[in-house]
């Protein structure tokens, strides 16, 4: 298959080579693919599906990593650390015993609780008649353990 692709490419380059792959750029298209998208080099396969967005390059990822260590990023990390400490202080909780985790909302927070709780055969999950909808999702985690609905009879 590769030799057929190579001969097809050679034929293509004979006809369109002067205009192929950013001819006036510092790197040609083959060099860009080899350095920026090396993760796509698998047995001569071609990646066609961009799923609504283009692929990220190695240079972009390096820039993001470098930016994540910038002064503004470090300042943001400090603000988040202070906010976590304020929440722990408000709850009279020690950072040694508790972790403050920010989530996208109640659903994300409740999902973390359901996944992290050490469910056992001794566990009983109790919830009220009126609660956040996501509380009902937690009852699936202790599946096989007792679940009790608390409310008027």
PDB file of C-alpha atoms in Angstrom:
ATOM      1  CA  UNK A   1       0.000   0.000   0.000  1.00  0.00           C
ATOM      2  CA  UNK A   2       2.826   2.429   0.859  1.00  0.00           C
ATOM      3  CA  UNK A   3       4.575   1.977  -2.509  1.00  0.00           C
ATOM      4  CA  UNK A   4       1.297   2.715  -4.290  1.00  0.00           C
ATOM      5  CA  UNK A   5       0.843   5.837  -2.148  1.00  0.00           C
ATOM      6  CA  UNK A   6       4.440   6.879  -2.858  1.00  0.00           C
ATOM      7  CA  UNK A   7       3.975   6.513  -6.617  1.00  0.00           C
ATOM      8  CA  UNK A   8       0.655   8.390  -6.450  1.00  0.00           C
ATOM      9  CA  UNK A   9       2.344  11.184  -4.513  1.00  0.00           C
ATOM     10  CA  UNK A  10       5.239  11.342  -6.991  1.00  0.00           C
ATOM     11  CA  UNK A  11       2.777  11.640  -9.856  1.00  0.00           C
ATOM     12  CA  UNK A  12       0.836  14.329  -7.983  1.00  0.00           C
ATOM     13  CA  UNK A  13       4.049  16.289  -7.255  1.00  0.00           C
ATOM     14  CA  UNK A  14       5.120  16.150 -10.922  1.00  0.00           C
ATOM     15  CA  UNK A  15       1.867  17.860 -11.849  1.00  0.00           C
ATOM     16  CA  UNK A  16       1.304  20.190  -8.868  1.00  0.00           C
ATOM     17  CA  UNK A  17       4.644  20.261  -7.044  1.00  0.00           C
ATOM     18  CA  UNK A  18       5.309  23.972  -7.528  1.00  0.00           C
ATOM     19  CA  UNK A  19       2.115  24.840  -5.659  1.00  0.00           C
ATOM     20  CA  UNK A  20       1.897  21.961  -3.194  1.00  0.00           C
ATOM     21  CA  UNK A  21       2.142  22.344   0.571  1.00  0.00           C
ATOM     22  CA  UNK A  22       2.943  25.987   1.278  1.00  0.00           C
ATOM     23  CA  UNK A  23       5.916  26.280  -1.105  1.00  0.00           C
ATOM     24  CA  UNK A  24       7.076  29.675   0.264  1.00  0.00           C
ATOM     25  CA  UNK A  25       6.723  28.778   3.943  1.00  0.00           C
ATOM     26  CA  UNK A  26       9.661  27.952   6.238  1.00  0.00           C
ATOM     27  CA  UNK A  27       8.502  24.305   6.251  1.00  0.00           C
ATOM     28  CA  UNK A  28       6.727  22.404   3.499  1.00  0.00           C
ATOM     29  CA  UNK A  29       3.596  20.385   4.207  1.00  0.00           C
ATOM     30  CA  UNK A  30       5.495  17.127   4.684  1.00  0.00           C
ATOM     31  CA  UNK A  31       7.829  18.749   7.227  1.00  0.00           C
ATOM     32  CA  UNK A  32       4.867  20.299   9.051  1.00  0.00           C
ATOM     33  CA  UNK A  33       3.136  16.925   9.254  1.00  0.00           C
ATOM     34  CA  UNK A  34       6.332  15.195  10.404  1.00  0.00           C
ATOM     35  CA  UNK A  35       7.064  17.719  13.175  1.00  0.00           C
ATOM     36  CA  UNK A  36       3.694  19.127  14.216  1.00  0.00           C
ATOM     37  CA  UNK A  37       1.402  16.124  13.727  1.00  0.00           C
ATOM     38  CA  UNK A  38       3.677  13.137  14.261  1.00  0.00           C
ATOM     39  CA  UNK A  39       0.915  11.404  16.221  1.00  0.00           C
ATOM     40  CA  UNK A  40      -0.883  10.917  12.879  1.00  0.00           C
ATOM     41  CA  UNK A  41       1.931   8.907  11.317  1.00  0.00           C
ATOM     42  CA  UNK A  42       0.446   5.416  11.627  1.00  0.00           C
ATOM     43  CA  UNK A  43       1.072   2.861   8.907  1.00  0.00           C
ATOM     44  CA  UNK A  44       0.355   5.258   6.049  1.00  0.00           C
ATOM     45  CA  UNK A  45      -3.164   6.031   7.252  1.00  0.00           C
ATOM     46  CA  UNK A  46      -4.665   9.424   6.494  1.00  0.00           C
ATOM     47  CA  UNK A  47      -6.707  11.356   9.041  1.00  0.00           C
ATOM     48  CA  UNK A  48      -9.721  13.068   7.440  1.00  0.00           C
ATOM     49  CA  UNK A  49     -12.282  13.751  10.184  1.00  0.00           C
ATOM     50  CA  UNK A  50     -11.825  17.083  11.934  1.00  0.00           C
ATOM     51  CA  UNK A  51     -15.116  16.707  13.896  1.00  0.00           C
ATOM     52  CA  UNK A  52     -15.863  20.407  13.726  1.00  0.00           C
ATOM     53  CA  UNK A  53     -12.383  21.600  14.621  1.00  0.00           C
ATOM     54  CA  UNK A  54      -8.906  21.326  13.231  1.00  0.00           C
ATOM     55  CA  UNK A  55      -6.223  19.250  14.914  1.00  0.00           C
ATOM     56  CA  UNK A  56      -3.851  20.882  17.391  1.00  0.00           C
ATOM     57  CA  UNK A  57      -0.147  21.020  16.558  1.00  0.00           C
ATOM     58  CA  UNK A  58       2.837  20.184  18.734  1.00  0.00           C
ATOM     59  CA  UNK A  59       3.825  23.881  18.749  1.00  0.00           C
ATOM     60  CA  UNK A  60       0.387  24.882  20.030  1.00  0.00           C
ATOM     61  CA  UNK A  61       0.600  22.365  22.862  1.00  0.00           C
ATOM     62  CA  UNK A  62       4.100  23.543  23.810  1.00  0.00           C
ATOM     63  CA  UNK A  63       2.849  27.162  23.874  1.00  0.00           C
ATOM     64  CA  UNK A  64      -0.103  26.217  26.087  1.00  0.00           C
ATOM     65  CA  UNK A  65       2.182  24.335  28.464  1.00  0.00           C
ATOM     66  CA  UNK A  66       4.575  27.292  28.598  1.00  0.00           C
ATOM     67  CA  UNK A  67       1.657  29.692  29.172  1.00  0.00           C
ATOM     68  CA  UNK A  68       0.339  27.492  31.992  1.00  0.00           C
ATOM     69  CA  UNK A  69       3.522  28.333  33.882  1.00  0.00           C
ATOM     70  CA  UNK A  70       3.287  32.085  33.255  1.00  0.00           C
ATOM     71  CA  UNK A  71       2.960  34.806  35.903  1.00  0.00           C
ATOM     72  CA  UNK A  72      -0.770  35.226  35.231  1.00  0.00           C
ATOM     73  CA  UNK A  73      -1.328  31.480  35.527  1.00  0.00           C
ATOM     74  CA  UNK A  74       0.597  31.349  38.800  1.00  0.00           C
ATOM     75  CA  UNK A  75      -1.418  34.332  40.097  1.00  0.00           C
ATOM     76  CA  UNK A  76      -4.661  32.544  39.189  1.00  0.00           C
ATOM     77  CA  UNK A  77      -3.486  29.393  40.968  1.00  0.00           C
ATOM     78  CA  UNK A  78      -2.799  31.477  44.084  1.00  0.00           C
ATOM     79  CA  UNK A  79      -6.282  33.048  43.947  1.00  0.00           C
ATOM     80  CA  UNK A  80      -7.831  29.577  43.691  1.00  0.00           C
ATOM     81  CA  UNK A  81      -5.703  28.335  46.595  1.00  0.00           C
ATOM     82  CA  UNK A  82      -6.890  31.292  48.710  1.00  0.00           C
ATOM     83  CA  UNK A  83     -10.538  30.665  47.741  1.00  0.00           C
ATOM     84  CA  UNK A  84     -10.217  27.009  48.780  1.00  0.00           C
ATOM     85  CA  UNK A  85      -8.744  28.071  52.103  1.00  0.00           C
ATOM     86  CA  UNK A  86     -11.584  30.551  52.675  1.00  0.00           C
ATOM     87  CA  UNK A  87     -14.154  27.800  52.078  1.00  0.00           C
ATOM     88  CA  UNK A  88     -12.337  25.476  54.499  1.00  0.00           C
ATOM     89  CA  UNK A  89     -12.092  28.276  57.093  1.00  0.00           C
ATOM     90  CA  UNK A  90     -15.817  29.037  56.706  1.00  0.00           C
ATOM     91  CA  UNK A  91     -16.620  25.371  57.357  1.00  0.00           C
ATOM     92  CA  UNK A  92     -14.132  25.123  60.248  1.00  0.00           C
ATOM     93  CA  UNK A  93     -12.382  22.388  58.275  1.00  0.00           C
ATOM     94  CA  UNK A  94      -8.691  21.605  58.284  1.00  0.00           C
ATOM     95  CA  UNK A  95      -6.856  21.428  54.949  1.00  0.00           C
ATOM     96  CA  UNK A  96      -5.089  18.413  56.437  1.00  0.00           C
ATOM     97  CA  UNK A  97      -8.374  16.515  56.786  1.00  0.00           C
ATOM     98  CA  UNK A  98     -10.485  17.968  53.950  1.00  0.00           C
ATOM     99  CA  UNK A  99     -10.057  18.990  50.321  1.00  0.00           C
ATOM    100  CA  UNK A 100     -12.091  21.742  48.688  1.00  0.00           C
ATOM    101  CA  UNK A 101     -12.937  20.813  45.100  1.00  0.00           C
ATOM    102  CA  UNK A 102     -14.632  23.246  42.733  1.00  0.00           C
ATOM    103  CA  UNK A 103     -17.060  21.662  40.291  1.00  0.00           C
ATOM    104  CA  UNK A 104     -19.200  22.968  37.457  1.00  0.00           C
ATOM    105  CA  UNK A 105     -22.279  22.740  39.677  1.00  0.00           C
ATOM    106  CA  UNK A 106     -24.355  20.596  41.990  1.00  0.00           C
ATOM    107  CA  UNK A 107     -24.567  17.703  39.535  1.00  0.00           C
ATOM    108  CA  UNK A 108     -20.770  17.483  39.216  1.00  0.00           C
ATOM    109  CA  UNK A 109     -20.334  17.740  42.985  1.00  0.00           C
ATOM    110  CA  UNK A 110     -22.908  15.063  43.731  1.00  0.00           C
ATOM    111  CA  UNK A 111     -21.374  12.765  41.113  1.00  0.00           C
ATOM    112  CA  UNK A 112     -17.989  13.068  42.842  1.00  0.00           C
ATOM    113  CA  UNK A 113     -19.576  12.254  46.203  1.00  0.00           C
ATOM    114  CA  UNK A 114     -21.348   9.206  44.777  1.00  0.00           C
ATOM    115  CA  UNK A 115     -18.190   7.931  43.097  1.00  0.00           C
ATOM    116  CA  UNK A 116     -15.847   8.581  46.036  1.00  0.00           C
ATOM    117  CA  UNK A 117     -18.001   7.358  48.923  1.00  0.00           C
ATOM    118  CA  UNK A 118     -16.812   3.981  50.255  1.00  0.00           C
ATOM    119  CA  UNK A 119     -20.066   2.086  49.686  1.00  0.00           C
ATOM    120  CA  UNK A 120     -20.333  -1.271  51.419  1.00  0.00           C
ATOM    121  CA  UNK A 121     -22.972  -3.831  52.338  1.00  0.00           C
ATOM    122  CA  UNK A 122     -23.466  -1.781  55.521  1.00  0.00           C
ATOM    123  CA  UNK A 123     -24.256   1.421  53.585  1.00  0.00           C
ATOM    124  CA  UNK A 124     -27.700   2.972  53.611  1.00  0.00           C
ATOM    125  CA  UNK A 125     -28.413   5.825  51.212  1.00  0.00           C
ATOM    126  CA  UNK A 126     -31.210   8.056  52.464  1.00  0.00           C
ATOM    127  CA  UNK A 127     -32.741  10.997  50.647  1.00  0.00           C
ATOM    128  CA  UNK A 128     -35.775  13.234  51.065  1.00  0.00           C
ATOM    129  CA  UNK A 129     -38.852  13.567  48.869  1.00  0.00           C
ATOM    130  CA  UNK A 130     -37.706  17.031  47.752  1.00  0.00           C
ATOM    131  CA  UNK A 131     -34.079  17.373  46.733  1.00  0.00           C
ATOM    132  CA  UNK A 132     -31.836  18.233  43.830  1.00  0.00           C
ATOM    133  CA  UNK A 133     -32.508  15.921  40.880  1.00  0.00           C
ATOM    134  CA  UNK A 134     -28.891  14.772  40.882  1.00  0.00           C
ATOM    135  CA  UNK A 135     -29.316  13.304  44.357  1.00  0.00           C
ATOM    136  CA  UNK A 136     -31.453  10.626  42.731  1.00  0.00           C
ATOM    137  CA  UNK A 137     -28.464   9.717  40.550  1.00  0.00           C
ATOM    138  CA  UNK A 138     -26.377   8.896  43.610  1.00  0.00           C
ATOM    139  CA  UNK A 139     -28.709   6.033  44.527  1.00  0.00           C
ATOM    140  CA  UNK A 140     -27.237   4.059  41.615  1.00  0.00           C
ATOM    141  CA  UNK A 141     -23.753   3.956  43.190  1.00  0.00           C
ATOM    142  CA  UNK A 142     -24.637   1.811  46.216  1.00  0.00           C
ATOM    143  CA  UNK A 143     -26.611  -0.501  43.901  1.00  0.00           C
ATOM    144  CA  UNK A 144     -27.367  -3.626  45.811  1.00  0.00           C
ATOM    145  CA  UNK A 145     -27.314  -1.799  49.141  1.00  0.00           C
ATOM    146  CA  UNK A 146     -30.296  -0.468  51.035  1.00  0.00           C
ATOM    147  CA  UNK A 147     -31.810   2.766  49.743  1.00  0.00           C
ATOM    148  CA  UNK A 148     -34.361   4.550  51.918  1.00  0.00           C
ATOM    149  CA  UNK A 149     -36.740   7.352  50.929  1.00  0.00           C
ATOM    150  CA  UNK A 150     -37.339   9.759  53.802  1.00  0.00           C
ATOM    151  CA  UNK A 151     -40.575  11.767  53.705  1.00  0.00           C
ATOM    152  CA  UNK A 152     -44.254  11.766  54.479  1.00  0.00           C
ATOM    153  CA  UNK A 153     -45.999   8.428  54.273  1.00  0.00           C
TER     154      UNK A 153
END
